[in-house]
Amino acid sequence: MLSKPLHPATPTDGPRHVALIMDGNGRWAEARGLPRAMGHREGVQALKRTVEAAPALGINCLTVFGFSTENWSRPADEVSDLMGLVRTYVASDLKRLEREGVKVRILGRRPGLPADIVAIIERAEAQTAHNEKFTLQVAFNYGGRADIVDAAQRHVDRVLAGEATGPLDEKTLEAGLSTAGAPPVDVIVRTSGEQRLSNFLLWEAAYAELVYQNVLWPDYGHDALADVVEQYRNRDRRFGGRATPGAAPALAAV
Ligand code: FPP
């Protein structure tokens, strides 16, 4: 049987949409004897480097996990540091993101967030809504299960209001997710060596490739993202179908 060729990478090979679980900020800081907050701050720098590197690698959408619905269980000072990062990131980068054609979308539940964070989020989305070149989605107060529940509830509300009928189907549910309108997620990356999804993009993960990297998030940037692209281009995406035309039958069919 012929092995899959390691074809030369071109931007058209994808991935187009890369999702990142930015893990390891705390360990990065602890290894240096620094407070965890410093790790998160360096994490913002890594995010900036990664967004800058993405377009030249053929990526036009990045989704990053900034704060999960479970992160509220962290000590209050760390929660407050993480909230502060949104203020810092948007204050320092919104103008540049807007100028460079980046559409910013914030995924996740708004109720429960401090009012000034909601205002910042709404401003970032409104100021960049017209941009088309690149999309940056930041999952903040986000949980994959909560997002699916919210999408289902939206459908229930529409049925009760007489605006929709019939049973819920995949297309309808997908249209109610906070990622609706974004391109399909091609690959989900987790840094720091941990290997789990932690409630990130559960619906969208159905056929995404998974890549685990040993780099701690504050050390992330162009080279690590280029490594994701290379790994992705050497995967055989089958979406439940057969390997390649003319290839040996799948084990299940033997
Ligand atoms: C996980 O590391 C990281 C987070 C919970 C926060 C991620 C946030 C950033 C990278 C900053 C940029 C985000 C925004 C919203 C602008 P951890 O603290 O769990 O690390 P550990 O597993 O080593 O303890």
CSV table of N, CA, C and O in Angstrom, one decimal, residues 1-2 4-5 236 238 241-248:
chain,number,residue,atom,x,y,z
A,1,MET,N,0.9,-1.2,0.0
A,1,MET,CA,0.0,0.0,0.0
A,1,MET,C,0.9,1.2,0.0
A,1,MET,O,1.9,1.3,0.7
A,2,LEU,N,0.5,2.2,-0.8
A,2,LEU,CA,1.3,3.4,-0.9
A,2,LEU,C,1.1,4.3,0.4
A,2,LEU,O,0.0,4.4,0.9
A,4,LYS,N,1.0,7.8,2.5
A,4,LYS,CA,0.5,9.2,2.1
A,4,LYS,C,1.7,10.0,1.8
A,4,LYS,O,2.6,10.1,2.6
A,5,PRO,N,1.7,10.7,0.7
A,5,PRO,CA,2.9,11.6,0.4
A,5,PRO,C,3.0,12.7,1.3
A,5,PRO,O,2.0,13.3,1.7
A,236,ASP,N,-4.7,12.8,7.6
A,236,ASP,CA,-5.6,12.4,6.5
A,236,ASP,C,-7.0,12.6,7.1
A,236,ASP,O,-7.5,11.8,7.9
A,238,ARG,N,-10.8,12.3,7.1
A,238,ARG,CA,-11.7,11.5,6.4
A,238,ARG,C,-13.2,11.8,6.7
A,238,ARG,O,-14.1,11.3,6.0
A,241,GLY,N,-15.4,9.0,6.3
A,241,GLY,CA,-15.3,8.3,5.1
A,241,GLY,C,-14.1,7.4,5.0
A,241,GLY,O,-13.5,7.0,6.0
A,242,ARG,N,-13.7,7.1,3.7
A,242,ARG,CA,-12.6,6.2,3.5
A,242,ARG,C,-11.3,7.0,3.4
A,242,ARG,O,-11.3,8.2,3.1
A,243,ALA,N,-10.1,6.3,3.5
A,243,ALA,CA,-8.8,7.0,3.6
A,243,ALA,C,-8.5,7.8,2.4
A,243,ALA,O,-8.5,9.0,2.5
A,244,THR,N,-8.3,7.2,1.3
A,244,THR,CA,-8.0,7.9,0.0
A,244,THR,C,-8.6,7.1,-1.1
A,244,THR,O,-8.7,5.9,-1.0
A,245,PRO,N,-9.0,7.7,-2.2
A,245,PRO,CA,-9.6,6.9,-3.3
A,245,PRO,C,-8.7,5.8,-3.7
A,245,PRO,O,-7.5,6.0,-3.9
A,246,GLY,N,-9.2,4.6,-3.8
A,246,GLY,CA,-8.4,3.4,-4.2
A,246,GLY,C,-7.6,2.8,-3.1
A,246,GLY,O,-6.9,1.8,-3.3
A,247,ALA,N,-7.7,3.4,-1.9
A,247,ALA,CA,-6.9,2.8,-0.8
A,247,ALA,C,-7.6,1.5,-0.2
A,247,ALA,O,-8.7,1.2,-0.6
A,248,ALA,N,-6.8,0.8,0.6
A,248,ALA,CA,-7.4,-0.4,1.2
A,248,ALA,C,-8.6,-0.1,2.0
A,248,ALA,O,-8.8,0.9,2.6
